[in-house]
Coordinates of C-alpha atoms in Angstrom, one line a residue:
Chain A
M1 CA 0.2 0.4 -0.3
K2 CA 1.1 3.5 -0.4
Y3 CA 0.1 6.1 2.4
T4 CA 0.0 9.9 2.1
F5 CA 0.7 11.5 6.1
G6 CA -0.9 15.0 6.9
V7 CA 1.2 16.6 9.6
D8 CA -0.6 19.8 11.2
I9 CA 2.3 20.9 13.5
G10 CA 1.7 22.8 16.4
G11 CA 3.1 25.0 19.7
T12 CA 2.8 22.4 21.9
E13 CA 1.2 19.1 19.6
V14 CA 2.2 17.9 16.2
K15 CA -0.9 16.1 14.6
L16 CA -0.3 13.2 12.3
G17 CA -2.7 11.5 9.9
K18 CA -2.0 8.7 7.4
F19 CA -4.0 8.5 4.3
D20 CA -4.8 6.4 2.0
G21 CA -5.4 9.7 -0.8
V22 CA -8.3 10.7 1.4
N23 CA -8.7 8.6 3.2
L24 CA -7.3 9.2 6.7
I25 CA -6.4 5.9 8.1
K26 CA -5.0 6.4 11.7
K27 CA -4.3 9.9 13.8
Y28 CA -1.2 9.4 16.0
N29 CA 0.1 12.7 18.2
I30 CA 3.2 13.7 19.5
K31 CA 4.4 16.2 21.2
T32 CA 6.5 19.4 20.0
N33 CA 9.8 19.4 20.2
S34 CA 10.4 23.6 20.1
E35 CA 13.6 23.0 21.9
D36 CA 17.0 24.8 19.9
N37 CA 14.3 27.3 18.3
G38 CA 12.7 24.0 16.7
K39 CA 15.9 23.0 15.3
Y40 CA 14.5 19.0 16.4
I41 CA 10.9 19.0 14.3
I42 CA 11.7 17.9 11.4
K43 CA 13.9 15.0 12.4
Q44 CA 11.6 13.9 14.6
I45 CA 8.6 14.4 12.6
C46 CA 10.0 12.3 10.1
D47 CA 11.8 9.6 12.7
F48 CA 7.7 8.9 13.3
I49 CA 6.6 8.5 10.0
S50 CA 9.7 6.0 9.3
E51 CA 9.0 4.3 13.1
K52 CA 5.6 3.9 11.3
I53 CA 5.4 3.0 7.7
G54 CA 9.1 1.8 5.1
E55 CA 9.7 4.7 2.8
D56 CA 9.1 2.8 -0.3
E57 CA 4.5 3.1 1.0
L58 CA 5.2 6.4 1.4
V59 CA 4.2 9.3 -1.2
G60 CA 4.0 12.4 0.2
I61 CA 3.7 14.2 3.0
G62 CA 2.0 18.1 3.5
M63 CA 2.9 19.9 6.7
G64 CA 1.2 23.1 8.3
V65 CA 2.6 25.1 10.1
P66 CA 1.5 27.8 12.3
G67 CA 3.6 31.2 10.0
P68 CA 3.2 31.9 6.4
V69 CA 5.2 30.0 4.0
R70 CA 5.9 30.3 0.5
D71 CA 6.8 27.8 -1.5
G72 CA 7.8 25.7 1.3
F73 CA 9.3 28.1 2.8
V74 CA 8.2 29.5 6.1
F75 CA 9.4 33.0 6.8
V76 CA 8.5 33.0 10.5
A77 CA 6.8 30.6 12.6
P78 CA 7.6 31.9 16.3
N79 CA 5.6 29.3 18.2
L80 CA 7.8 27.2 17.0
G81 CA 10.8 29.1 17.3
W82 CA 11.8 28.5 13.1
K83 CA 12.5 32.3 10.9
D84 CA 13.4 32.2 7.3
Y85 CA 13.4 28.3 6.7
D86 CA 14.0 25.8 4.0
V87 CA 11.5 22.7 5.7
K88 CA 10.5 21.5 2.4
K89 CA 14.1 20.8 1.5
E90 CA 15.2 19.5 5.0
I91 CA 12.0 16.9 4.7
L92 CA 13.9 15.8 1.4
S93 CA 17.4 15.4 3.2
Y94 CA 14.5 12.6 5.0
F95 CA 12.8 11.2 1.9
P96 CA 14.7 12.2 -1.5
N97 CA 11.8 10.9 -2.6
I98 CA 8.7 12.1 -1.8
K99 CA 6.3 14.9 -2.7
V100 CA 6.1 17.3 -0.1
Y101 CA 4.1 20.7 0.7
I102 CA 4.3 22.7 3.2
G103 CA 1.3 25.8 3.8
N104 CA 0.5 27.9 7.1
D105 CA -2.0 25.9 9.5
A106 CA -4.9 28.2 8.4
N107 CA -4.6 27.9 5.3
M108 CA -4.4 24.0 5.1
A109 CA -7.3 23.4 6.9
A110 CA -9.6 25.1 5.0
L111 CA -7.8 22.6 1.5
G112 CA -9.1 20.6 3.9
E113 CA -12.7 21.2 3.5
K114 CA -12.8 20.9 -0.5
A115 CA -10.5 17.3 0.3
R116 CA -13.9 16.3 2.7
G117 CA -16.0 18.7 4.0
G118 CA -17.7 21.8 3.6
A119 CA -16.8 22.7 0.9
M120 CA -16.3 19.2 -1.5
E121 CA -18.7 21.3 -4.0
F122 CA -16.7 23.6 -4.7
D123 CA -12.9 25.4 -6.6
S124 CA -13.1 28.5 -5.2
Y125 CA -13.3 29.1 -1.9
V126 CA -13.1 31.5 1.6
F127 CA -12.6 29.3 4.5
V128 CA -13.2 31.7 7.1
T129 CA -12.1 30.6 11.1
L130 CA -13.4 31.8 14.3
G131 CA -11.7 30.3 17.2
T132 CA -9.9 32.0 19.6
G133 CA -8.8 35.0 16.5
V134 CA -10.0 34.7 12.9
G135 CA -8.0 32.8 10.5
G136 CA -8.8 31.6 6.8
G137 CA -7.4 30.4 3.3
V138 CA -8.2 31.5 -0.5
V139 CA -8.4 28.8 -2.8
L140 CA -9.0 29.5 -6.1
N141 CA -9.2 26.9 -9.2
G142 CA -8.8 24.5 -6.5
N143 CA -5.4 25.6 -5.7
L144 CA -4.1 27.4 -2.6
V145 CA -2.8 31.3 -2.7
E146 CA 0.1 31.8 -0.8
G147 CA 0.8 35.8 -1.2
A148 CA 3.9 37.2 -2.3
F149 CA 5.4 37.0 1.4
G150 CA 2.9 34.1 2.3
G151 CA 0.1 36.3 4.2
A152 CA -2.4 35.0 2.3
G153 CA -5.5 33.8 3.4
E154 CA -4.5 35.7 6.8
I155 CA -8.0 37.1 6.9
G156 CA -8.3 38.2 10.9
H157 CA -6.2 41.1 9.8
S158 CA -8.2 42.2 7.7
N159 CA -10.0 46.7 9.3
V160 CA -13.1 47.1 9.7
E161 CA -13.4 49.4 11.7
E162 CA -10.7 52.5 11.5
N163 CA -8.8 52.9 14.9
G164 CA -10.9 50.0 16.2
R165 CA -9.8 47.7 19.0
L166 CA -6.0 47.2 20.0
C167 CA -5.5 43.5 17.9
T168 CA -2.3 41.5 18.8
C169 CA -1.0 42.2 15.7
G170 CA -0.3 45.7 16.5
L171 CA -3.0 47.0 14.2
R172 CA -6.3 48.5 15.4
G173 CA -9.9 47.9 14.2
C174 CA -8.7 44.4 12.9
I175 CA -11.8 41.6 12.3
E176 CA -10.3 39.7 15.1
R177 CA -11.1 41.8 17.5
Y178 CA -15.5 41.5 17.1
S179 CA -16.2 38.5 15.1
S180 CA -13.6 35.7 16.7
A181 CA -14.6 33.8 20.2
T182 CA -12.3 36.2 22.1
G183 CA -13.6 39.9 20.1
I184 CA -17.9 38.4 21.0
V185 CA -17.1 37.8 24.8
E186 CA -15.5 41.5 24.9
T187 CA -18.9 42.8 23.1
A188 CA -20.8 40.8 24.9
N189 CA -19.2 42.3 28.5
I190 CA -20.2 45.2 27.1
K191 CA -23.7 45.7 26.2
R192 CA -24.1 43.6 29.3
V193 CA -23.3 46.4 31.6
G194 CA -26.8 47.7 33.3
R195 CA -28.8 46.0 31.4
N196 CA -31.3 43.1 31.9
T197 CA -30.0 39.7 30.9
R198 CA -28.8 36.4 31.7
L199 CA -24.9 37.1 30.2
N200 CA -24.9 39.0 33.7
D201 CA -25.3 35.0 35.4
E202 CA -23.4 33.1 34.6
K203 CA -19.1 33.9 32.6
V204 CA -19.4 34.5 29.3
T205 CA -18.5 32.6 27.1
S206 CA -19.1 33.2 23.2
K207 CA -20.8 30.0 23.0
L208 CA -23.5 31.1 26.4
V209 CA -24.1 33.9 23.9
F210 CA -24.9 31.8 21.8
D211 CA -26.7 29.7 23.7
L212 CA -29.2 32.6 25.0
A213 CA -29.2 34.4 21.6
K214 CA -30.9 31.6 20.3
E215 CA -33.9 31.8 23.0
N216 CA -33.8 35.3 22.0
D217 CA -32.6 36.7 25.4
E218 CA -32.1 40.2 23.7
V219 CA -28.4 41.6 24.6
A220 CA -26.9 38.3 23.5
V221 CA -29.0 38.9 19.7
E222 CA -27.5 41.9 20.1
V223 CA -24.1 40.6 20.4
V224 CA -24.6 38.6 17.7
E225 CA -25.9 40.8 15.1
Y226 CA -23.1 42.9 16.0
S227 CA -20.1 40.9 15.4
M228 CA -22.0 38.9 12.6
N229 CA -23.1 42.4 10.8
L230 CA -19.3 43.2 11.0
L231 CA -17.8 39.9 9.4
A232 CA -20.6 40.6 7.0
I233 CA -18.7 42.9 6.1
T234 CA -15.6 42.4 6.2
L235 CA -17.1 39.1 3.8
S236 CA -18.5 41.5 1.5
Q237 CA -15.1 43.6 0.6
I238 CA -13.1 39.8 0.0
S239 CA -16.5 38.6 -2.6
T240 CA -15.7 42.0 -4.3
V241 CA -12.3 41.5 -4.8
L242 CA -12.1 37.2 -5.5
N243 CA -15.8 36.7 -6.4
P244 CA -16.0 33.7 -4.9
E245 CA -18.7 30.7 -5.4
A246 CA -18.5 30.4 -1.6
F247 CA -17.9 31.1 1.9
I248 CA -16.5 27.9 4.3
I249 CA -17.3 29.7 8.2
G250 CA -15.1 27.2 10.9
G251 CA -13.5 27.1 13.4
G252 CA -15.3 27.0 17.3
V253 CA -17.7 30.0 17.2
S254 CA -19.3 28.0 14.7
N255 CA -20.6 25.8 16.6
A256 CA -23.5 27.8 16.9
G257 CA -24.6 26.3 13.8
T258 CA -27.0 27.3 11.4
Y259 CA -28.7 30.1 13.5
L260 CA -25.0 31.5 12.7
L261 CA -24.3 30.6 9.5
D262 CA -28.0 31.9 8.6
I263 CA -27.7 36.2 10.6
L264 CA -24.3 36.0 8.8
E265 CA -25.6 35.3 5.1
K266 CA -28.4 37.7 5.1
K267 CA -26.2 40.6 6.4
F268 CA -23.4 39.3 4.0
M269 CA -26.5 39.3 1.5
E270 CA -27.9 43.5 2.6
K271 CA -24.1 44.7 1.5
A272 CA -22.7 42.7 -1.3
F273 CA -22.7 44.0 -5.2
N274 CA -24.6 42.2 -7.3
P275 CA -22.7 39.4 -9.3
Q276 CA -21.4 38.5 -5.7
K277 CA -25.3 37.9 -4.5
N278 CA -24.6 33.9 -5.6
T279 CA -22.7 33.7 -3.1
K280 CA -23.5 30.2 -0.6
F281 CA -22.5 29.9 2.1
R282 CA -21.6 26.6 4.3
L283 CA -20.9 26.0 7.9
A284 CA -16.9 23.6 7.9
T285 CA -17.6 20.2 8.2
L286 CA -13.4 19.0 9.5
G287 CA -13.3 20.8 12.7
N288 CA -9.3 20.2 14.3
D289 CA -8.6 17.6 11.5
A290 CA -9.1 20.4 8.8
G291 CA -6.0 20.5 9.4
I292 CA -4.0 16.8 8.4
Y293 CA -6.8 16.3 5.8
G294 CA -5.7 19.0 3.6
C295 CA -2.1 18.6 4.8
A296 CA -2.6 14.8 2.6
Y297 CA -4.5 16.5 -0.2
S298 CA -1.8 18.8 -0.7
V299 CA 0.1 16.8 -2.0
K300 CA -2.2 14.9 -4.0
Chain B
M1 CA 3.7 37.6 -40.5
K2 CA 0.8 36.4 -37.8
Y3 CA -1.3 38.5 -35.5
T4 CA -3.3 39.5 -32.7
F5 CA -6.1 41.0 -32.5
G6 CA -6.7 43.6 -28.8
V7 CA -10.3 44.8 -28.7
D8 CA -11.8 47.0 -25.9
I9 CA -16.0 47.6 -26.4
G10 CA -17.1 50.6 -24.8
G11 CA -21.0 52.1 -24.4
T12 CA -20.1 54.3 -27.5
E13 CA -16.4 53.2 -29.3
V14 CA -14.8 50.2 -30.2
K15 CA -10.8 50.1 -29.7
L16 CA -9.0 47.5 -31.4
G17 CA -5.1 47.0 -32.0
K18 CA -3.1 45.0 -34.2
F19 CA -0.5 43.0 -32.0
D20 CA 2.8 41.3 -32.9
G21 CA 3.8 39.6 -29.7
V22 CA 2.7 42.2 -27.6
N23 CA 4.1 44.7 -30.2
L24 CA 0.8 47.4 -31.1
I25 CA 1.9 47.7 -34.9
K26 CA -1.0 50.1 -35.2
K27 CA -4.7 51.1 -33.3
Y28 CA -7.5 52.3 -35.0
N29 CA -11.2 53.1 -33.8
I30 CA -15.2 52.1 -34.6
K31 CA -18.3 53.4 -33.3
T32 CA -20.1 50.6 -31.2
N33 CA -23.4 49.6 -32.6
S34 CA -25.2 49.2 -30.2
E35 CA -28.7 48.0 -31.4
D36 CA -30.7 45.9 -30.5
N37 CA -29.6 44.6 -27.8
G38 CA -26.2 44.6 -29.4
K39 CA -26.4 41.9 -32.0
Y40 CA -24.7 43.2 -34.1
I41 CA -21.3 44.2 -32.5
I42 CA -19.6 41.2 -33.1
K43 CA -20.1 40.8 -36.1
Q44 CA -19.0 43.7 -36.5
I45 CA -15.7 44.0 -35.3
C46 CA -14.8 40.6 -37.2
D47 CA -16.0 42.1 -40.6
F48 CA -13.5 45.2 -39.5
I49 CA -10.3 43.0 -38.8
S50 CA -11.1 39.9 -42.0
E51 CA -11.1 43.7 -43.6
K52 CA -7.2 43.9 -42.0
I53 CA -5.9 41.5 -42.3
G54 CA -6.2 37.2 -44.0
E55 CA -7.6 35.1 -41.6
D56 CA -4.2 33.0 -41.6
E57 CA -2.4 35.6 -40.6
L58 CA -5.5 36.2 -37.7
V59 CA -3.5 34.1 -33.8
G60 CA -6.1 35.8 -31.9
I61 CA -8.4 37.9 -30.5
G62 CA -8.6 39.2 -27.0
M63 CA -11.1 41.1 -26.2
G64 CA -13.0 43.2 -22.8
V65 CA -16.1 43.9 -22.2
P66 CA -17.7 46.3 -19.5
G67 CA -19.4 43.5 -17.5
P68 CA -19.0 40.4 -15.7
V69 CA -17.9 37.7 -17.6
R70 CA -16.6 33.8 -17.3
D71 CA -15.3 31.3 -19.6
G72 CA -16.2 33.8 -22.5
F73 CA -19.7 34.3 -21.1
V74 CA -20.9 37.6 -20.6
F75 CA -23.1 37.2 -17.9
V76 CA -24.2 41.0 -18.7
A77 CA -23.2 44.0 -20.2
P78 CA -26.0 46.7 -19.7
N79 CA -23.8 49.3 -22.0
L80 CA -23.8 47.3 -25.1
G81 CA -27.3 45.6 -24.1
W82 CA -25.8 42.0 -23.8
K83 CA -27.5 39.0 -21.4
D84 CA -26.0 35.8 -21.1
Y85 CA -24.6 35.2 -23.9
D86 CA -21.8 33.2 -26.1
V87 CA -19.8 35.8 -27.1
K88 CA -16.7 33.3 -27.2
K89 CA -18.5 30.8 -29.2
E90 CA -19.7 33.4 -31.4
I91 CA -16.4 35.1 -31.9
L92 CA -15.5 31.7 -33.5
S93 CA -18.2 30.9 -35.3
Y94 CA -16.0 33.7 -37.7
F95 CA -12.6 32.7 -37.0
P96 CA -12.8 29.4 -35.8
N97 CA -8.9 28.8 -35.4
I98 CA -7.9 31.6 -33.4
K99 CA -7.3 30.9 -29.4
V100 CA -9.7 33.2 -28.1
Y101 CA -10.1 35.0 -24.8
I102 CA -13.0 37.1 -23.5
G103 CA -12.6 39.3 -20.3
N104 CA -14.2 41.9 -17.9
D105 CA -12.5 45.1 -18.8
A106 CA -11.1 46.7 -16.1
N107 CA -9.5 43.1 -15.5
M108 CA -7.7 43.0 -19.7
A109 CA -6.4 46.0 -18.4
A110 CA -5.1 45.0 -14.7
L111 CA -3.3 42.1 -18.3
G112 CA -2.0 45.6 -19.7
E113 CA -0.3 46.7 -17.5
K114 CA 2.0 42.9 -17.3
A115 CA 1.9 42.9 -21.1
R116 CA 4.7 46.8 -21.1
G117 CA 3.2 48.9 -18.3
G118 CA 3.4 48.9 -14.5
A119 CA 2.9 46.2 -13.6
M120 CA 6.0 44.4 -16.3
E121 CA 8.1 42.8 -13.1
F122 CA 5.4 41.5 -10.8
D123 CA 3.1 38.3 -11.1
S124 CA 0.2 38.6 -8.6
Y125 CA -0.4 42.2 -7.7
V126 CA -3.9 43.9 -7.9
F127 CA -4.7 46.8 -10.2
V128 CA -6.4 49.6 -9.6
T129 CA -8.0 52.0 -11.6
L130 CA -8.8 56.1 -10.2
G131 CA -11.5 57.5 -12.9
T132 CA -14.6 58.4 -12.5
G133 CA -15.3 55.4 -10.9
V134 CA -12.9 52.4 -9.2
G135 CA -12.4 49.5 -10.9
G136 CA -9.8 46.8 -10.9
G137 CA -8.3 43.4 -11.6
V138 CA -6.9 41.0 -9.6
V139 CA -3.8 39.2 -11.8
L140 CA -2.4 36.0 -9.3
N141 CA 1.0 34.2 -10.3
G142 CA 0.0 35.3 -14.5
N143 CA -3.4 35.2 -15.2
L144 CA -6.7 37.0 -14.3
V145 CA -8.9 35.9 -11.4
E146 CA -12.0 36.2 -13.3
G147 CA -14.7 34.9 -10.4
A148 CA -17.3 32.4 -9.9
F149 CA -20.1 35.1 -11.4
G150 CA -17.4 37.1 -13.4
G151 CA -17.0 39.5 -10.8
A152 CA -13.2 39.5 -9.4
G153 CA -12.3 42.6 -8.9
E154 CA -14.6 45.4 -8.2
I155 CA -12.5 46.5 -5.6
G156 CA -14.9 50.1 -6.1
H157 CA -17.8 48.1 -4.2
S158 CA -15.5 47.9 -1.4
N159 CA -17.6 49.0 1.3
V160 CA -15.6 51.6 3.4
E161 CA -17.7 53.7 5.4
E162 CA -21.0 51.3 7.1
N163 CA -24.1 53.7 6.0
G164 CA -21.5 55.9 4.2
R165 CA -22.5 57.7 0.2
L166 CA -24.7 56.5 -1.8
C167 CA -22.9 54.8 -4.6
T168 CA -24.4 54.2 -7.4
C169 CA -25.1 50.2 -7.0
G170 CA -27.8 51.4 -4.5
L171 CA -25.5 50.0 -1.7
R172 CA -23.6 52.6 0.4
G173 CA -20.3 53.8 1.3
C174 CA -18.6 51.8 -1.6
I175 CA -14.6 52.8 -2.0
E176 CA -15.8 53.8 -5.0
R177 CA -17.9 57.4 -3.9
Y178 CA -14.5 58.9 -1.6
S179 CA -11.8 57.6 -4.4
S180 CA -12.5 58.1 -7.6
A181 CA -12.5 61.6 -9.4
T182 CA -16.3 62.1 -8.5
G183 CA -15.8 61.4 -5.3
I184 CA -12.9 63.7 -4.2
V185 CA -15.0 66.2 -6.0
E186 CA -17.5 65.4 -4.1
T187 CA -14.9 65.1 -0.8
A188 CA -13.3 69.1 -2.0
N189 CA -17.4 70.4 -2.4
I190 CA -17.9 69.6 1.3
K191 CA -14.7 70.4 2.7
R192 CA -14.3 73.8 1.9
V193 CA -17.2 75.6 2.4
G194 CA -16.7 78.6 4.6
R195 CA -13.1 77.8 4.2
N196 CA -10.0 79.9 2.9
T197 CA -9.3 77.2 -0.3
R198 CA -8.5 78.0 -3.3
L199 CA -11.2 75.8 -4.4
N200 CA -13.1 78.0 -3.7
D201 CA -11.7 80.1 -6.4
E202 CA -12.4 77.7 -9.7
K203 CA -14.9 74.5 -10.8
V204 CA -13.7 71.7 -8.7
T205 CA -11.6 68.8 -9.9
S206 CA -10.4 66.0 -9.0
K207 CA -6.5 67.1 -10.8
L208 CA -7.6 70.9 -9.4
V209 CA -7.5 69.2 -6.0
F210 CA -4.1 67.5 -6.6
D211 CA -3.0 70.2 -7.9
L212 CA -3.6 72.7 -5.0
A213 CA -2.2 70.6 -2.5
K214 CA 1.4 69.7 -4.0
E215 CA 1.1 73.2 -3.8
N216 CA -0.4 73.3 0.5
D217 CA -3.6 74.6 0.3
E218 CA -4.4 73.2 3.3
V219 CA -8.4 71.7 2.6
A220 CA -7.1 70.6 -0.8
V221 CA -4.7 68.5 1.2
E222 CA -6.8 67.7 3.4
V223 CA -9.4 66.1 0.6
V224 CA -6.2 64.6 -0.6
E225 CA -5.7 62.8 2.4
Y226 CA -9.4 61.8 3.6
S227 CA -9.6 60.1 0.3
M228 CA -6.2 58.2 -0.3
N229 CA -6.3 57.1 3.7
L230 CA -10.2 55.7 2.8
L231 CA -8.6 53.5 -0.2
A232 CA -5.6 52.7 1.2
I233 CA -7.8 51.1 4.0
T234 CA -9.1 49.0 1.3
L235 CA -6.1 47.8 -0.1
S236 CA -5.2 47.0 3.5
Q237 CA -7.8 44.9 3.6
I238 CA -7.7 43.2 -0.1
S239 CA -3.4 43.0 1.0
T240 CA -4.8 40.7 4.1
V241 CA -6.5 38.4 1.9
L242 CA -4.8 38.3 -1.3
N243 CA -1.0 39.8 -0.1
P244 CA -0.6 40.3 -3.8
E245 CA 3.9 41.5 -4.4
A246 CA 2.2 45.2 -5.7
F247 CA -0.7 46.9 -5.9
I248 CA -0.5 49.1 -9.7
I249 CA -2.7 52.3 -9.6
G250 CA -4.6 53.5 -13.1
G251 CA -6.5 55.9 -13.7
G252 CA -7.2 59.1 -14.4
V253 CA -6.6 60.2 -10.5
S254 CA -3.2 58.8 -11.3
N255 CA -2.1 61.4 -13.6
A256 CA -1.2 63.1 -9.5
G257 CA 1.9 60.4 -9.8
T258 CA 4.3 59.6 -7.4
Y259 CA 2.9 62.5 -4.9
L260 CA -0.4 60.4 -5.2
L261 CA 1.4 57.4 -4.9
D262 CA 3.8 58.2 -2.0
I263 CA 0.7 59.5 0.3
L264 CA -1.1 56.4 -0.3
E265 CA 2.0 53.7 0.2
K266 CA 1.9 56.0 3.7
K267 CA -1.2 54.8 4.8
F268 CA -1.0 51.9 3.2
M269 CA 2.3 51.1 5.7
E270 CA 0.4 52.3 8.4
K271 CA -2.4 50.0 8.5
A272 CA -0.6 46.6 6.7
F273 CA -0.3 43.9 8.9
N274 CA 3.3 42.6 9.2
P275 CA 3.8 39.8 5.5
Q276 CA 1.5 43.2 3.7
K277 CA 4.7 45.5 4.3
N278 CA 6.7 44.6 1.6
T279 CA 3.8 45.9 -1.2
K280 CA 5.0 47.6 -4.0
F281 CA 3.9 50.6 -5.4
R282 CA 4.0 51.6 -9.1
L283 CA 1.5 54.3 -11.1
A284 CA -0.2 52.2 -14.4
T285 CA 1.9 53.5 -18.0
L286 CA -0.6 52.5 -20.4
G287 CA -3.3 54.8 -19.9
N288 CA -6.4 54.0 -22.2
D289 CA -4.0 51.4 -23.8
A290 CA -3.9 48.9 -21.2
G291 CA -7.5 47.8 -22.2
I292 CA -6.0 46.4 -25.9
Y293 CA -2.7 45.3 -24.0
G294 CA -4.6 43.4 -22.1
C295 CA -6.9 41.6 -24.8
A296 CA -3.5 41.1 -27.3
Y297 CA -2.1 39.7 -24.4
S298 CA -5.0 36.7 -23.2
V299 CA -4.8 35.3 -25.4
K300 CA -0.5 34.6 -26.2

């Protein structure tokens, strides 16, 4: 048999998937060894893969990295200690005869949704993850857009409010500060003050906001509408530039499901320029496995 | 000899260029015949080309159309009376053995700047025209992005101010209402009221605004800063999604030259997320010929 490995590298753990084409055979997790600026990580991964299958069984390795990547070269990945690192070349030094593709982790997750998830029916789409932050990936005609300096798909840092909330990146008004789980909680904590809302009874989480909104808690509904309205503005801007077939919405916040998707789509359509009105909205379906699926798919 | 024709169709005239590769040999203009919902336009153009060169000399026709296009199919072009029209198929009915590419006119102009203009050094860039409106085109890895419904590159209708100025498209707050020649005049007419500025001495045009700004007229400088700041926001948003190598700025407003470009670049850099800080800014150089150059280049 011939197998591909999908490898999603995070700051604390590496997720690996052994794939037959796009079929996931087995998942593994190993602890990320970030000693000495992460110089052992690739060796650690290649050794692990060598233990699992024979070299003649290995067709390719796809890898997702938390940082900007272009043509297999990682510009920087602070969580791993990497800087200006030709990762593709190093993997090929262990396995000279396989196919290797290295990508940004959110971009790989975007591709994963094409392999087996919410984007299967589309060739050109934009994937948006609403988690602690807001991430994304752009797929056009089935291929990832990496960007000139590996910075494509960094949707979370698209400005949506001039001089708005301060972002961890140092800029102000990034959409990440409004439509991520963190941003939604921040909005809730502002709006609930002095109001009659069940948001004052429990620790506020993004899940609580959506759960209460579904039960028509007035303040929770306001918070959801506010965060989804700003996200719809960002998506409408993306749509005027790329006119993708669809937006695929993932990340923990998207567990609010069709309730979230319907509000987002409605607000998007209010702002959509005419050719953009056919844009479809779908939920991501692979959750945390999107990365390894996309990595495996990338070397197809 | 073998020639390509670049054909840029407007509502009142058709510009044609006879090209040897990307070298323009001769330009022509004919009046657009928009009778009967423009059903004679393609015949008119093909007849014209047949008169100019022998069929065995013709390699290809590239055509720019004022409306959304995908795969040679024009969804709608109101100025020509076209709707759901397979233009590529009709051209091939006249010239069965040539290469044909049909694109949106602004997208073709974007490609023209790659053929011979301000984008020659780049493979992935976004072209922005500041004219009566704001248009654009996206080129990635040397290829035009058409969009799922031919609506890619419609940068002018990217929202930059929620509930802002009413646009001709029916939406509010499109960047076109602020950074086009029209938008700049509108801003000037608001800001000059009751102020000591030479903008009160003459009919306000976009050119006058830039000319006075260069002479440090305080109100004119304010108008320029305001319009370029909003444009920089839109370009920074595009950059987080695509991370292009460069923005190429064209259209009549860009005749203000490096003065405009420097202000725009400075404001962009203030808003740019880190991987976007290497983005280059260039002026378009082909003016009204960009369309025919891009059309010729598209069939290369």
